[in-house]
């Protein structure tokens, strides 16, 4: 069966520090991968998605970037965090273009 | 502009009551999913509907996709405290190379014992 792992579960970082959140998927090949941010337990804002290694689509201009160095690995990064980057970050995978998305357990990021 | 409107935003009911939450759009969706999310966790898929007029049942939960595939509803019978959570609908507009889901803002349901 397929599983998705996201870490860390929580992270507290100072303003201006770098960020790296990692997401890996097991049990499937060539998944579509997604990074979302969720504010205050409400709707999900799509940040990035990837349909293959090295292919990244950015949805909103922001202080973040994404990379997909391997088929089942998706990384969310920032060189300098802002206070506004605080939130709940979710990674998801999708097996085919018409199927649902399956989510990791998320990372709670707090910027001080 | 919010493509997917969910209502109500908040719902607090007593155990045993029935409820319906709605997901509406002016866009046609090729498929629509419902998710439930508990605090501090990722959303968990409940159901996918793809055919206009489709009805799916998952124990006490009944999901319906509108005939025109622009709206959906989720009905819960005899709600239990374990049903508490954020219910999100998400739809895919068009098909083919559209890999993105549009999410509503969710209905936050609290079922009191």
PDB file of C-alpha atoms in Angstrom:
ATOM      1  CA  UNK A   1       0.000   0.000   0.000  1.00  0.00           C
ATOM      2  CA  UNK A   2       1.029   3.587  -0.537  1.00  0.00           C
ATOM      3  CA  UNK A   3       2.223   5.771   2.308  1.00  0.00           C
ATOM      4  CA  UNK A   4       3.349   9.357   2.578  1.00  0.00           C
ATOM      5  CA  UNK A   5       5.780  10.679   5.153  1.00  0.00           C
ATOM      6  CA  UNK A   6       6.233  14.290   6.075  1.00  0.00           C
ATOM      7  CA  UNK A   7       8.675  15.714   8.578  1.00  0.00           C
ATOM      8  CA  UNK A   8       9.183  17.330  10.921  1.00  0.00           C
ATOM      9  CA  UNK A   9       5.751  17.390  12.531  1.00  0.00           C
ATOM     10  CA  UNK A  10       6.426  20.717  14.211  1.00  0.00           C
ATOM     11  CA  UNK A  11       9.090  23.338  13.694  1.00  0.00           C
ATOM     12  CA  UNK A  12       9.884  26.647  15.367  1.00  0.00           C
ATOM     13  CA  UNK A  13      12.224  28.896  13.434  1.00  0.00           C
ATOM     14  CA  UNK A  14      13.459  32.482  13.848  1.00  0.00           C
ATOM     15  CA  UNK A  15      12.721  35.099  11.205  1.00  0.00           C
ATOM     16  CA  UNK A  16      15.422  35.109   8.536  1.00  0.00           C
ATOM     17  CA  UNK A  17      16.461  31.492   9.024  1.00  0.00           C
ATOM     18  CA  UNK A  18      16.362  28.901   6.205  1.00  0.00           C
ATOM     19  CA  UNK A  19      13.760  26.167   5.863  1.00  0.00           C
ATOM     20  CA  UNK A  20      13.661  22.666   4.486  1.00  0.00           C
ATOM     21  CA  UNK A  21      10.584  20.441   4.771  1.00  0.00           C
ATOM     22  CA  UNK A  22      10.704  16.990   3.282  1.00  0.00           C
ATOM     23  CA  UNK A  23       8.011  14.705   1.935  1.00  0.00           C
ATOM     24  CA  UNK A  24       8.464  11.173   0.633  1.00  0.00           C
ATOM     25  CA  UNK A  25       6.008   8.718  -0.853  1.00  0.00           C
ATOM     26  CA  UNK A  26       6.276   4.934  -0.830  1.00  0.00           C
ATOM     27  CA  UNK A  27       4.466   2.250  -2.771  1.00  0.00           C
ATOM     28  CA  UNK A  28       3.836   4.143  -6.009  1.00  0.00           C
ATOM     29  CA  UNK A  29       5.785   5.372  -9.013  1.00  0.00           C
ATOM     30  CA  UNK A  30       5.727   8.731 -10.772  1.00  0.00           C
ATOM     31  CA  UNK A  31       3.128  10.324  -8.509  1.00  0.00           C
ATOM     32  CA  UNK A  32       1.993  13.907  -8.850  1.00  0.00           C
ATOM     33  CA  UNK A  33       3.191  15.729  -5.729  1.00  0.00           C
ATOM     34  CA  UNK A  34       1.785  18.829  -4.055  1.00  0.00           C
ATOM     35  CA  UNK A  35       2.629  21.327  -1.315  1.00  0.00           C
ATOM     36  CA  UNK A  36      -0.232  23.203   0.362  1.00  0.00           C
ATOM     37  CA  UNK A  37      -0.434  25.719   3.169  1.00  0.00           C
ATOM     38  CA  UNK A  38      -3.446  25.815   5.466  1.00  0.00           C
ATOM     39  CA  UNK A  39      -4.191  28.840   7.603  1.00  0.00           C
ATOM     40  CA  UNK A  40      -6.141  28.581  10.850  1.00  0.00           C
ATOM     41  CA  UNK A  41      -7.510  25.107  10.067  1.00  0.00           C
ATOM     42  CA  UNK A  42      -9.407  26.277   7.035  1.00  0.00           C
ATOM     43  CA  UNK A  43      -9.072  25.828   3.274  1.00  0.00           C
ATOM     44  CA  UNK A  44      -5.925  24.690   1.530  1.00  0.00           C
ATOM     45  CA  UNK A  45      -3.837  27.008  -0.614  1.00  0.00           C
ATOM     46  CA  UNK A  46      -1.836  25.228  -3.303  1.00  0.00           C
ATOM     47  CA  UNK A  47       1.792  26.381  -3.264  1.00  0.00           C
ATOM     48  CA  UNK A  48       3.596  24.046  -5.690  1.00  0.00           C
ATOM     49  CA  UNK A  49       2.959  20.891  -7.630  1.00  0.00           C
ATOM     50  CA  UNK A  50       5.136  18.516  -9.621  1.00  0.00           C
ATOM     51  CA  UNK A  51       4.293  15.956 -12.284  1.00  0.00           C
ATOM     52  CA  UNK A  52       7.819  14.559 -12.569  1.00  0.00           C
ATOM     53  CA  UNK A  53      11.422  14.764 -11.400  1.00  0.00           C
ATOM     54  CA  UNK A  54      12.735  18.296 -11.706  1.00  0.00           C
ATOM     55  CA  UNK A  55       9.339  19.645 -12.861  1.00  0.00           C
ATOM     56  CA  UNK A  56       7.924  22.265 -10.511  1.00  0.00           C
ATOM     57  CA  UNK A  57       4.897  24.499 -11.036  1.00  0.00           C
ATOM     58  CA  UNK A  58       4.477  27.460  -8.704  1.00  0.00           C
ATOM     59  CA  UNK A  59       0.993  28.690  -7.946  1.00  0.00           C
ATOM     60  CA  UNK A  60       1.609  31.870  -5.967  1.00  0.00           C
ATOM     61  CA  UNK A  61       4.549  34.261  -5.755  1.00  0.00           C
ATOM     62  CA  UNK A  62       6.128  33.889  -2.364  1.00  0.00           C
ATOM     63  CA  UNK A  63       9.189  33.436  -0.256  1.00  0.00           C
ATOM     64  CA  UNK A  64       9.258  29.674  -0.800  1.00  0.00           C
ATOM     65  CA  UNK A  65      10.596  27.266  -3.408  1.00  0.00           C
ATOM     66  CA  UNK A  66      10.175  23.566  -4.109  1.00  0.00           C
ATOM     67  CA  UNK A  67      12.323  20.839  -5.592  1.00  0.00           C
ATOM     68  CA  UNK A  68      11.857  17.235  -6.631  1.00  0.00           C
ATOM     69  CA  UNK A  69      15.280  15.613  -6.703  1.00  0.00           C
ATOM     70  CA  UNK A  70      13.888  12.067  -6.844  1.00  0.00           C
ATOM     71  CA  UNK A  71      10.661  10.526  -8.124  1.00  0.00           C
ATOM     72  CA  UNK A  72       9.072  10.185  -4.703  1.00  0.00           C
ATOM     73  CA  UNK A  73      10.715  13.060  -2.845  1.00  0.00           C
ATOM     74  CA  UNK A  74       9.363  16.592  -2.664  1.00  0.00           C
ATOM     75  CA  UNK A  75      11.106  19.359  -0.718  1.00  0.00           C
ATOM     76  CA  UNK A  76       9.807  22.758   0.343  1.00  0.00           C
ATOM     77  CA  UNK A  77      12.494  25.368   1.048  1.00  0.00           C
ATOM     78  CA  UNK A  78      13.142  28.954   1.914  1.00  0.00           C
ATOM     79  CA  UNK A  79      16.387  30.898   2.172  1.00  0.00           C
ATOM     80  CA  UNK A  80      15.000  33.432   4.660  1.00  0.00           C
ATOM     81  CA  UNK A  81      11.759  32.856   6.520  1.00  0.00           C
ATOM     82  CA  UNK A  82       9.243  35.651   7.104  1.00  0.00           C
ATOM     83  CA  UNK A  83       6.684  35.897   9.886  1.00  0.00           C
ATOM     84  CA  UNK A  84       3.983  35.412   7.267  1.00  0.00           C
ATOM     85  CA  UNK A  85       5.390  31.965   6.424  1.00  0.00           C
ATOM     86  CA  UNK A  86       3.899  30.566   9.627  1.00  0.00           C
ATOM     87  CA  UNK A  87       1.222  27.956   9.035  1.00  0.00           C
ATOM     88  CA  UNK A  88       0.365  24.319   8.581  1.00  0.00           C
ATOM     89  CA  UNK A  89       2.117  22.806   5.551  1.00  0.00           C
ATOM     90  CA  UNK A  90       0.711  19.733   3.888  1.00  0.00           C
ATOM     91  CA  UNK A  91       2.232  17.452   1.284  1.00  0.00           C
ATOM     92  CA  UNK A  92       0.028  15.291  -0.925  1.00  0.00           C
ATOM     93  CA  UNK A  93       0.401  12.730  -3.681  1.00  0.00           C
ATOM     94  CA  UNK A  94      -1.870  11.687  -6.507  1.00  0.00           C
ATOM     95  CA  UNK A  95      -1.589   8.461  -8.469  1.00  0.00           C
ATOM     96  CA  UNK A  96      -3.307   9.510 -11.685  1.00  0.00           C
ATOM     97  CA  UNK A  97      -4.602  12.746 -13.103  1.00  0.00           C
ATOM     98  CA  UNK A  98      -8.257  11.948 -12.360  1.00  0.00           C
ATOM     99  CA  UNK A  99      -7.759  10.455  -8.911  1.00  0.00           C
ATOM    100  CA  UNK A 100      -7.963  11.969  -5.449  1.00  0.00           C
ATOM    101  CA  UNK A 101      -5.040  13.366  -3.506  1.00  0.00           C
ATOM    102  CA  UNK A 102      -3.687  11.717  -0.371  1.00  0.00           C
ATOM    103  CA  UNK A 103      -2.169  13.824   2.345  1.00  0.00           C
ATOM    104  CA  UNK A 104       0.626  13.562   4.855  1.00  0.00           C
ATOM    105  CA  UNK A 105       0.143  14.520   8.474  1.00  0.00           C
ATOM    106  CA  UNK A 106       1.487  18.025   7.960  1.00  0.00           C
ATOM    107  CA  UNK A 107       4.154  20.254   9.491  1.00  0.00           C
ATOM    108  CA  UNK A 108       3.200  23.013  11.910  1.00  0.00           C
ATOM    109  CA  UNK A 109       5.663  25.850  11.249  1.00  0.00           C
ATOM    110  CA  UNK A 110       5.932  28.723  13.713  1.00  0.00           C
ATOM    111  CA  UNK A 111       8.121  31.717  12.968  1.00  0.00           C
ATOM    112  CA  UNK A 112       9.346  33.787  15.908  1.00  0.00           C
TER     113      UNK A 112
ATOM    114  CA  UNK B   1     -13.164  34.750  -5.901  1.00  0.00           C
ATOM    115  CA  UNK B   2     -13.827  31.475  -4.104  1.00  0.00           C
ATOM    116  CA  UNK B   3     -14.629  28.840  -6.726  1.00  0.00           C
ATOM    117  CA  UNK B   4     -16.011  26.384  -4.183  1.00  0.00           C
ATOM    118  CA  UNK B   5     -18.340  27.683  -1.478  1.00  0.00           C
ATOM    119  CA  UNK B   6     -19.005  25.473   1.511  1.00  0.00           C
ATOM    120  CA  UNK B   7     -21.861  26.041   3.913  1.00  0.00           C
ATOM    121  CA  UNK B   8     -22.307  26.348   6.738  1.00  0.00           C
ATOM    122  CA  UNK B   9     -18.828  27.395   7.837  1.00  0.00           C
ATOM    123  CA  UNK B  10     -19.481  26.207  11.394  1.00  0.00           C
ATOM    124  CA  UNK B  11     -21.975  23.684  12.734  1.00  0.00           C
ATOM    125  CA  UNK B  12     -22.431  22.570  16.325  1.00  0.00           C
ATOM    126  CA  UNK B  13     -25.002  19.862  17.027  1.00  0.00           C
ATOM    127  CA  UNK B  14     -25.929  17.267  19.634  1.00  0.00           C
ATOM    128  CA  UNK B  15     -25.139  13.588  19.306  1.00  0.00           C
ATOM    129  CA  UNK B  16     -27.880  11.770  17.432  1.00  0.00           C
ATOM    130  CA  UNK B  17     -28.942  14.672  15.232  1.00  0.00           C
ATOM    131  CA  UNK B  18     -28.841  14.642  11.444  1.00  0.00           C
ATOM    132  CA  UNK B  19     -27.038  17.261   9.381  1.00  0.00           C
ATOM    133  CA  UNK B  20     -26.274  18.270   5.822  1.00  0.00           C
ATOM    134  CA  UNK B  21     -23.367  20.351   4.577  1.00  0.00           C
ATOM    135  CA  UNK B  22     -23.092  21.798   1.122  1.00  0.00           C
ATOM    136  CA  UNK B  23     -20.475  22.487  -1.498  1.00  0.00           C
ATOM    137  CA  UNK B  24     -21.434  24.795  -4.361  1.00  0.00           C
ATOM    138  CA  UNK B  25     -19.771  26.265  -7.409  1.00  0.00           C
ATOM    139  CA  UNK B  26     -20.554  27.976 -10.693  1.00  0.00           C
ATOM    140  CA  UNK B  27     -17.966  25.732 -12.357  1.00  0.00           C
ATOM    141  CA  UNK B  28     -18.460  22.209 -13.639  1.00  0.00           C
ATOM    142  CA  UNK B  29     -16.234  19.597 -12.002  1.00  0.00           C
ATOM    143  CA  UNK B  30     -15.013  16.430 -13.657  1.00  0.00           C
ATOM    144  CA  UNK B  31     -14.698  14.897 -10.192  1.00  0.00           C
ATOM    145  CA  UNK B  32     -15.261  15.966  -6.618  1.00  0.00           C
ATOM    146  CA  UNK B  33     -13.833  14.660  -3.365  1.00  0.00           C
ATOM    147  CA  UNK B  34     -14.860  15.011   0.261  1.00  0.00           C
ATOM    148  CA  UNK B  35     -12.229  14.931   2.991  1.00  0.00           C
ATOM    149  CA  UNK B  36     -12.364  15.009   6.784  1.00  0.00           C
ATOM    150  CA  UNK B  37      -9.566  16.602   8.736  1.00  0.00           C
ATOM    151  CA  UNK B  38      -8.902  16.398  12.457  1.00  0.00           C
ATOM    152  CA  UNK B  39      -6.793  19.008  14.296  1.00  0.00           C
ATOM    153  CA  UNK B  40      -3.067  18.643  13.648  1.00  0.00           C
ATOM    154  CA  UNK B  41      -3.513  16.019  10.957  1.00  0.00           C
ATOM    155  CA  UNK B  42      -3.798  15.931   7.186  1.00  0.00           C
ATOM    156  CA  UNK B  43      -7.160  15.600   5.410  1.00  0.00           C
ATOM    157  CA  UNK B  44      -8.357  12.034   4.923  1.00  0.00           C
ATOM    158  CA  UNK B  45     -10.279  11.112   1.797  1.00  0.00           C
ATOM    159  CA  UNK B  46     -13.898  10.052   2.407  1.00  0.00           C
ATOM    160  CA  UNK B  47     -15.265   9.687  -1.118  1.00  0.00           C
ATOM    161  CA  UNK B  48     -14.842  10.591  -4.777  1.00  0.00           C
ATOM    162  CA  UNK B  49     -17.839  11.273  -7.021  1.00  0.00           C
ATOM    163  CA  UNK B  50     -17.554  11.629 -10.768  1.00  0.00           C
ATOM    164  CA  UNK B  51     -21.018  11.154 -12.316  1.00  0.00           C
ATOM    165  CA  UNK B  52     -23.763  13.788 -12.204  1.00  0.00           C
ATOM    166  CA  UNK B  53     -26.537  12.663  -9.863  1.00  0.00           C
ATOM    167  CA  UNK B  54     -24.317  10.059  -8.232  1.00  0.00           C
ATOM    168  CA  UNK B  55     -25.085   9.061  -4.651  1.00  0.00           C
ATOM    169  CA  UNK B  56     -22.575   7.231  -2.494  1.00  0.00           C
ATOM    170  CA  UNK B  57     -23.020   5.936   1.036  1.00  0.00           C
ATOM    171  CA  UNK B  58     -20.323   5.351   3.605  1.00  0.00           C
ATOM    172  CA  UNK B  59     -21.992   3.967   6.746  1.00  0.00           C
ATOM    173  CA  UNK B  60     -23.924   6.959   8.178  1.00  0.00           C
ATOM    174  CA  UNK B  61     -22.578   9.379   5.554  1.00  0.00           C
ATOM    175  CA  UNK B  62     -24.397   9.982   2.261  1.00  0.00           C
ATOM    176  CA  UNK B  63     -22.725  11.953  -0.506  1.00  0.00           C
ATOM    177  CA  UNK B  64     -24.514  13.338  -3.524  1.00  0.00           C
ATOM    178  CA  UNK B  65     -23.087  14.936  -6.666  1.00  0.00           C
ATOM    179  CA  UNK B  66     -25.404  17.383  -8.408  1.00  0.00           C
ATOM    180  CA  UNK B  67     -26.839  16.517 -11.814  1.00  0.00           C
ATOM    181  CA  UNK B  68     -24.897  19.370 -13.415  1.00  0.00           C
ATOM    182  CA  UNK B  69     -21.727  18.452 -11.483  1.00  0.00           C
ATOM    183  CA  UNK B  70     -21.530  21.938  -9.963  1.00  0.00           C
ATOM    184  CA  UNK B  71     -22.508  21.071  -6.417  1.00  0.00           C
ATOM    185  CA  UNK B  72     -22.425  18.349  -3.819  1.00  0.00           C
ATOM    186  CA  UNK B  73     -23.830  17.583  -0.409  1.00  0.00           C
ATOM    187  CA  UNK B  74     -22.829  15.454   2.540  1.00  0.00           C
ATOM    188  CA  UNK B  75     -25.538  14.169   4.870  1.00  0.00           C
ATOM    189  CA  UNK B  76     -24.708  12.565   8.205  1.00  0.00           C
ATOM    190  CA  UNK B  77     -27.355  10.525   9.998  1.00  0.00           C
ATOM    191  CA  UNK B  78     -27.314  10.206  13.779  1.00  0.00           C
ATOM    192  CA  UNK B  79     -24.102  12.155  14.231  1.00  0.00           C
ATOM    193  CA  UNK B  80     -21.577  10.948  16.790  1.00  0.00           C
ATOM    194  CA  UNK B  81     -18.766  12.813  18.592  1.00  0.00           C
ATOM    195  CA  UNK B  82     -16.297  10.907  16.413  1.00  0.00           C
ATOM    196  CA  UNK B  83     -17.717  12.754  13.382  1.00  0.00           C
ATOM    197  CA  UNK B  84     -16.273  16.009  14.722  1.00  0.00           C
ATOM    198  CA  UNK B  85     -13.813  17.596  12.317  1.00  0.00           C
ATOM    199  CA  UNK B  86     -13.304  19.888   9.352  1.00  0.00           C
ATOM    200  CA  UNK B  87     -15.103  18.651   6.239  1.00  0.00           C
ATOM    201  CA  UNK B  88     -13.522  19.816   3.006  1.00  0.00           C
ATOM    202  CA  UNK B  89     -14.788  19.431  -0.516  1.00  0.00           C
ATOM    203  CA  UNK B  90     -12.416  19.629  -3.451  1.00  0.00           C
ATOM    204  CA  UNK B  91     -13.097  19.524  -7.152  1.00  0.00           C
ATOM    205  CA  UNK B  92     -11.209  19.159 -10.370  1.00  0.00           C
ATOM    206  CA  UNK B  93     -12.231  21.540 -13.140  1.00  0.00           C
ATOM    207  CA  UNK B  94     -11.974  19.956 -16.566  1.00  0.00           C
ATOM    208  CA  UNK B  95      -9.728  16.955 -16.965  1.00  0.00           C
ATOM    209  CA  UNK B  96      -6.761  15.899 -19.000  1.00  0.00           C
ATOM    210  CA  UNK B  97      -3.744  17.918 -17.957  1.00  0.00           C
ATOM    211  CA  UNK B  98      -5.407  19.690 -15.039  1.00  0.00           C
ATOM    212  CA  UNK B  99      -3.593  18.202 -12.067  1.00  0.00           C
ATOM    213  CA  UNK B 100      -4.958  20.634  -9.513  1.00  0.00           C
ATOM    214  CA  UNK B 101      -7.808  20.406  -7.035  1.00  0.00           C
ATOM    215  CA  UNK B 102      -9.799  23.446  -5.940  1.00  0.00           C
ATOM    216  CA  UNK B 103     -10.620  23.279  -2.239  1.00  0.00           C
ATOM    217  CA  UNK B 104     -13.463  24.901  -0.361  1.00  0.00           C
ATOM    218  CA  UNK B 105     -12.783  26.546   3.000  1.00  0.00           C
ATOM    219  CA  UNK B 106     -14.512  23.742   4.835  1.00  0.00           C
ATOM    220  CA  UNK B 107     -17.305  23.177   7.336  1.00  0.00           C
ATOM    221  CA  UNK B 108     -16.132  22.822  10.914  1.00  0.00           C
ATOM    222  CA  UNK B 109     -18.455  20.311  12.577  1.00  0.00           C
ATOM    223  CA  UNK B 110     -18.677  19.787  16.324  1.00  0.00           C
ATOM    224  CA  UNK B 111     -20.828  16.966  17.650  1.00  0.00           C
ATOM    225  CA  UNK B 112     -21.467  17.325  21.364  1.00  0.00           C
ATOM    226  CA  UNK B 113     -22.065  14.234  23.492  1.00  0.00           C
TER     227      UNK B 113
END
